[in-house]
mmCIF file of C-alpha atoms in Angstrom:
data_model
loop_
_atom_site.group_PDB
_atom_site.id
_atom_site.type_symbol
_atom_site.label_atom_id
_atom_site.label_comp_id
_atom_site.label_asym_id
_atom_site.label_seq_id
_atom_site.Cartn_x
_atom_site.Cartn_y
_atom_site.Cartn_z
ATOM 1 C CA ARG A 1 13.453 42.834 -15.678
ATOM 2 C CA ASN A 2 17.463 42.920 -16.949
ATOM 3 C CA ASP A 3 17.746 43.301 -12.899
ATOM 4 C CA PRO A 4 19.941 39.682 -12.142
ATOM 5 C CA GLU A 5 18.940 40.135 -8.251
ATOM 6 C CA GLN A 6 15.226 41.377 -8.167
ATOM 7 C CA MET A 7 15.377 38.068 -10.479
ATOM 8 C CA LYS A 8 17.009 36.321 -8.102
ATOM 9 C CA SER A 9 14.648 37.337 -5.340
ATOM 10 C CA LEU A 10 11.321 36.371 -7.114
ATOM 11 C CA SER A 11 12.614 33.089 -8.086
ATOM 12 C CA LYS A 12 13.420 32.893 -4.104
ATOM 13 C CA GLU A 13 9.794 33.827 -3.852
ATOM 14 C CA LEU A 14 8.324 31.527 -6.076
ATOM 15 C CA PHE A 15 10.166 28.402 -4.340
ATOM 16 C CA GLU A 16 9.078 28.735 -1.629
ATOM 17 C CA VAL A 17 5.528 29.735 -2.399
ATOM 18 C CA THR A 18 5.868 26.342 -4.772
ATOM 19 C CA TYR A 19 7.635 23.989 -2.781
ATOM 20 C CA GLY A 20 7.838 25.537 1.038
ATOM 21 C CA LYS A 21 10.432 27.658 2.848
ATOM 22 C CA GLY A 22 13.797 26.586 2.176
ATOM 23 C CA VAL A 23 13.187 24.123 -0.029
ATOM 24 C CA THR A 24 14.537 24.253 -3.422
ATOM 25 C CA ALA A 25 13.065 22.698 -6.660
ATOM 26 C CA GLN A 26 16.157 20.022 -7.082
ATOM 27 C CA GLU A 27 15.298 18.892 -3.340
ATOM 28 C CA ARG A 28 11.404 18.544 -4.419
ATOM 29 C CA GLU A 29 12.480 16.862 -7.071
ATOM 30 C CA ASP A 30 14.369 13.972 -4.909
ATOM 31 C CA PHE A 31 11.275 13.949 -2.393
ATOM 32 C CA LEU A 32 9.224 12.853 -5.152
ATOM 33 C CA VAL A 33 11.319 10.480 -6.822
ATOM 34 C CA ARG A 34 12.053 8.563 -3.252
ATOM 35 C CA TYR A 35 8.801 8.892 -1.494
ATOM 36 C CA GLY A 36 5.734 10.575 -4.370
ATOM 37 C CA CYS A 37 3.530 13.093 -3.043
ATOM 38 C CA THR A 38 3.264 11.684 0.647
ATOM 39 C CA GLY A 39 6.508 10.844 2.870
ATOM 40 C CA TRP A 40 6.399 8.052 5.111
ATOM 41 C CA ASN A 41 8.834 6.723 7.956
ATOM 42 C CA ASP A 42 9.095 3.173 9.735
ATOM 43 C CA GLN A 43 6.282 3.730 12.446
ATOM 44 C CA VAL A 44 3.561 4.501 9.076
ATOM 45 C CA LEU A 45 5.103 1.578 7.381
ATOM 46 C CA LYS A 46 4.868 -0.864 10.434
ATOM 47 C CA THR A 47 1.289 0.793 11.450
ATOM 48 C CA ILE A 48 -0.159 0.108 7.836
ATOM 49 C CA LEU A 49 1.159 -3.568 8.200
ATOM 50 C CA GLU A 50 -0.261 -4.070 11.641
ATOM 51 C CA VAL A 51 -3.523 -3.097 10.332
ATOM 52 C CA SER A 52 -3.433 -5.367 6.980
ATOM 53 C CA GLY A 53 -2.726 -8.217 8.822
ATOM 54 C CA SER A 54 -2.239 -11.240 6.158
ATOM 55 C CA ARG A 55 -5.041 -9.698 4.388
ATOM 56 C CA GLY A 56 -2.588 -7.364 1.973
ATOM 57 C CA ILE A 57 -2.774 -4.639 0.682
ATOM 58 C CA VAL A 58 -4.681 -2.931 -2.383
ATOM 59 C CA GLU A 59 -3.522 0.805 -3.304
ATOM 60 C CA MET A 60 -5.356 2.812 -5.760
ATOM 61 C CA GLY A 61 -3.489 5.997 -7.548
ATOM 62 C CA ALA A 62 -0.206 4.664 -6.506
ATOM 63 C CA GLY A 63 1.551 6.817 -8.756
ATOM 64 C CA HIS A 64 4.889 5.429 -9.644
ATOM 65 C CA GLY A 65 5.019 2.688 -6.331
ATOM 66 C CA GLN A 66 7.455 4.331 -3.975
ATOM 67 C CA TRP A 67 4.712 3.401 -1.330
ATOM 68 C CA ALA A 68 3.949 -0.598 -2.605
ATOM 69 C CA ARG A 69 7.654 -0.583 -2.777
ATOM 70 C CA ALA A 70 7.939 0.433 0.935
ATOM 71 C CA LEU A 71 5.421 -1.524 2.298
ATOM 72 C CA LEU A 72 6.777 -4.862 0.232
ATOM 73 C CA GLU A 73 10.218 -4.542 1.490
ATOM 74 C CA ALA A 74 8.752 -3.363 4.664
ATOM 75 C CA TYR A 75 6.341 -6.445 4.981
ATOM 76 C CA ALA A 76 9.934 -8.856 3.301
ATOM 77 C CA LYS A 77 11.958 -8.062 6.293
ATOM 78 C CA GLN A 78 8.685 -8.622 8.997
ATOM 79 C CA LYS A 79 8.112 -11.931 7.376
ATOM 80 C CA GLU A 80 11.723 -12.701 7.255
ATOM 81 C CA GLU A 81 12.482 -11.512 11.050
ATOM 82 C CA SER A 82 9.152 -13.806 12.023
ATOM 83 C CA SER A 83 10.073 -16.677 9.929
ATOM 84 C CA LEU A 84 13.485 -16.495 11.936
ATOM 85 C CA SER A 85 12.092 -16.478 15.595
ATOM 86 C CA SER A 86 9.448 -19.306 14.264
ATOM 87 C CA PRO A 87 10.239 -22.849 16.058
ATOM 88 C CA THR A 88 9.089 -24.467 12.631
ATOM 89 C CA GLY A 89 10.151 -21.973 10.420
ATOM 90 C CA LYS A 90 7.611 -22.217 7.991
ATOM 91 C CA SER A 91 5.595 -19.537 6.676
ATOM 92 C CA ARG A 92 2.697 -18.371 4.338
ATOM 93 C CA ARG A 93 3.008 -19.401 0.468
ATOM 94 C CA ASN A 94 3.829 -15.872 -1.245
ATOM 95 C CA PHE A 95 1.852 -13.505 -2.571
ATOM 96 C CA ASP A 96 1.339 -10.422 -4.192
ATOM 97 C CA PHE A 97 1.499 -8.419 -0.511
ATOM 98 C CA VAL A 98 0.765 -5.051 -2.675
ATOM 99 C CA LEU A 99 -1.492 -5.014 -5.555
ATOM 100 C CA ALA A 100 -0.985 -1.201 -6.849
ATOM 101 C CA TYR A 101 -2.984 0.336 -10.061
ATOM 102 C CA ASP A 102 -2.333 4.002 -11.399
ATOM 103 C CA ASP A 103 -4.509 5.203 -14.518
ATOM 104 C CA ASN A 104 -0.710 7.759 -14.990
ATOM 105 C CA SER A 105 -3.133 10.739 -15.289
ATOM 106 C CA ASN A 106 -2.036 12.529 -12.257
ATOM 107 C CA LEU A 107 2.116 11.466 -12.046
ATOM 108 C CA PRO A 108 3.880 13.830 -10.518
ATOM 109 C CA LEU A 109 7.010 12.814 -12.148
ATOM 110 C CA ASN A 110 7.888 12.998 -16.343
ATOM 111 C CA THR A 111 7.569 9.464 -17.125
ATOM 112 C CA HIS A 112 9.763 9.832 -19.997
ATOM 113 C CA ILE A 113 12.422 11.137 -17.896
ATOM 114 C CA TYR A 114 12.181 8.658 -14.944
ATOM 115 C CA ASN A 115 11.712 5.276 -17.070
ATOM 116 C CA PRO A 116 12.866 1.641 -16.534
ATOM 117 C CA TYR A 117 16.349 1.946 -17.596
ATOM 118 C CA THR A 118 16.959 5.265 -14.790
ATOM 119 C CA LYS A 119 18.645 4.847 -11.181
ATOM 120 C CA PRO A 120 15.564 6.210 -9.456
ATOM 121 C CA HIS A 121 13.174 3.626 -11.544
ATOM 122 C CA HIS A 122 15.581 1.165 -9.613
ATOM 123 C CA GLU A 123 15.757 2.127 -6.211
ATOM 124 C CA TYR A 124 12.660 3.640 -5.235
ATOM 125 C CA PHE A 125 9.513 2.953 -7.833
ATOM 126 C CA GLY A 126 7.377 -0.091 -7.209
ATOM 127 C CA ASN A 127 5.645 -2.488 -9.664
ATOM 128 C CA VAL A 128 2.505 -0.481 -9.958
ATOM 129 C CA ARG A 129 -0.461 -2.052 -13.064
ATOM 130 C CA LYS A 130 -1.476 0.337 -15.329
ATOM 131 C CA LEU A 131 -5.355 0.818 -15.820
ATOM 132 C CA GLU A 132 -6.388 2.621 -18.869
ATOM 133 C CA THR A 133 -9.659 4.139 -17.099
ATOM 134 C CA LYS A 134 -11.253 5.315 -14.228
ATOM 135 C CA ASN A 135 -13.900 2.068 -15.530
ATOM 136 C CA ASP A 136 -10.909 -0.111 -15.091
ATOM 137 C CA MET A 137 -10.318 1.132 -12.217
ATOM 138 C CA LEU A 138 -13.381 0.143 -10.463
ATOM 139 C CA LYS A 139 -13.444 -2.870 -12.326
ATOM 140 C CA VAL A 140 -9.904 -4.656 -10.830
ATOM 141 C CA LEU A 141 -11.839 -3.486 -6.646
ATOM 142 C CA ARG A 142 -14.360 -6.104 -7.608
ATOM 143 C CA SER A 143 -11.644 -8.748 -8.833
ATOM 144 C CA TRP A 144 -11.070 -11.778 -6.506
ATOM 145 C CA ALA A 145 -7.509 -10.685 -6.239
ATOM 146 C CA CYS A 146 -8.548 -7.657 -4.143
ATOM 147 C CA ARG A 147 -11.461 -8.685 -1.944
ATOM 148 C CA GLY A 148 -10.520 -8.916 1.330
ATOM 149 C CA ARG A 149 -7.461 -6.336 0.935
ATOM 150 C CA ILE A 150 -6.736 -3.344 2.910
ATOM 151 C CA LEU A 151 -7.493 0.207 0.627
ATOM 152 C CA LEU A 152 -4.470 2.664 0.039
ATOM 153 C CA LEU A 153 -5.119 5.562 -0.983
ATOM 154 C CA VAL A 154 -1.862 8.054 -0.169
ATOM 155 C CA TYR A 155 -2.698 11.056 -2.005
ATOM 156 C CA PRO A 156 -5.589 10.926 -4.391
ATOM 157 C CA PRO A 157 -6.388 13.461 -7.143
ATOM 158 C CA PRO A 158 -8.683 15.815 -6.873
ATOM 159 C CA GLY A 159 -12.310 15.499 -7.452
ATOM 160 C CA ASP A 160 -14.348 12.151 -6.767
ATOM 161 C CA MET A 161 -11.336 9.229 -7.641
ATOM 162 C CA ALA A 162 -11.283 9.160 -3.835
ATOM 163 C CA THR A 163 -14.965 8.496 -3.318
ATOM 164 C CA GLN A 164 -15.544 6.304 -5.787
ATOM 165 C CA VAL A 165 -13.077 3.733 -5.382
ATOM 166 C CA VAL A 166 -14.201 3.919 -1.217
ATOM 167 C CA LYS A 167 -17.475 3.268 -2.729
ATOM 168 C CA LYS A 168 -16.291 0.177 -4.790
ATOM 169 C CA HIS A 169 -14.346 -1.188 -2.341
ATOM 170 C CA ILE A 170 -16.965 -1.064 0.091
ATOM 171 C CA GLU A 171 -19.752 -2.904 -2.265
ATOM 172 C CA ALA A 172 -16.922 -5.349 -3.831
ATOM 173 C CA GLY A 173 -16.420 -6.993 -0.088
ATOM 174 C CA PRO A 174 -18.583 -5.784 2.590
ATOM 175 C CA GLU A 175 -17.125 -7.822 5.192
#
């Protein structure tokens, strides 16, 4: 108990079990700030944009919105590049390409620490619409704003949320 070396060893072992070999608690938190629970790369974003086409995306369980923001930035870049190469320079009207929703019940980062006044919030977090209940999530999927969009579930929480959301999404737009 009073042995600093033993405590250091135990702490290292705990971090390895919790975060992975060679990953510190700070590195894991930095990852969560930037990406959320699961990371992406440019190819992943490109593939999602290719699959979604011009239909847009609805993300459920969006957390702090890092994926939504990354997808919006990739979409804006893609749109800008295509308008530069377009002979007319005209493009479709602007719309919210990614609609992100979360009920904030399973956020990996403390919203009192990472609030709208912090640098991480401004640099990495996206616009996530707050839902009060799981029922609100299911209602949103039936709304006109979400019809025809690609459903994105990046890291759904344990339980039946993902199954319910997929079922409601299919029921809302069986095309």
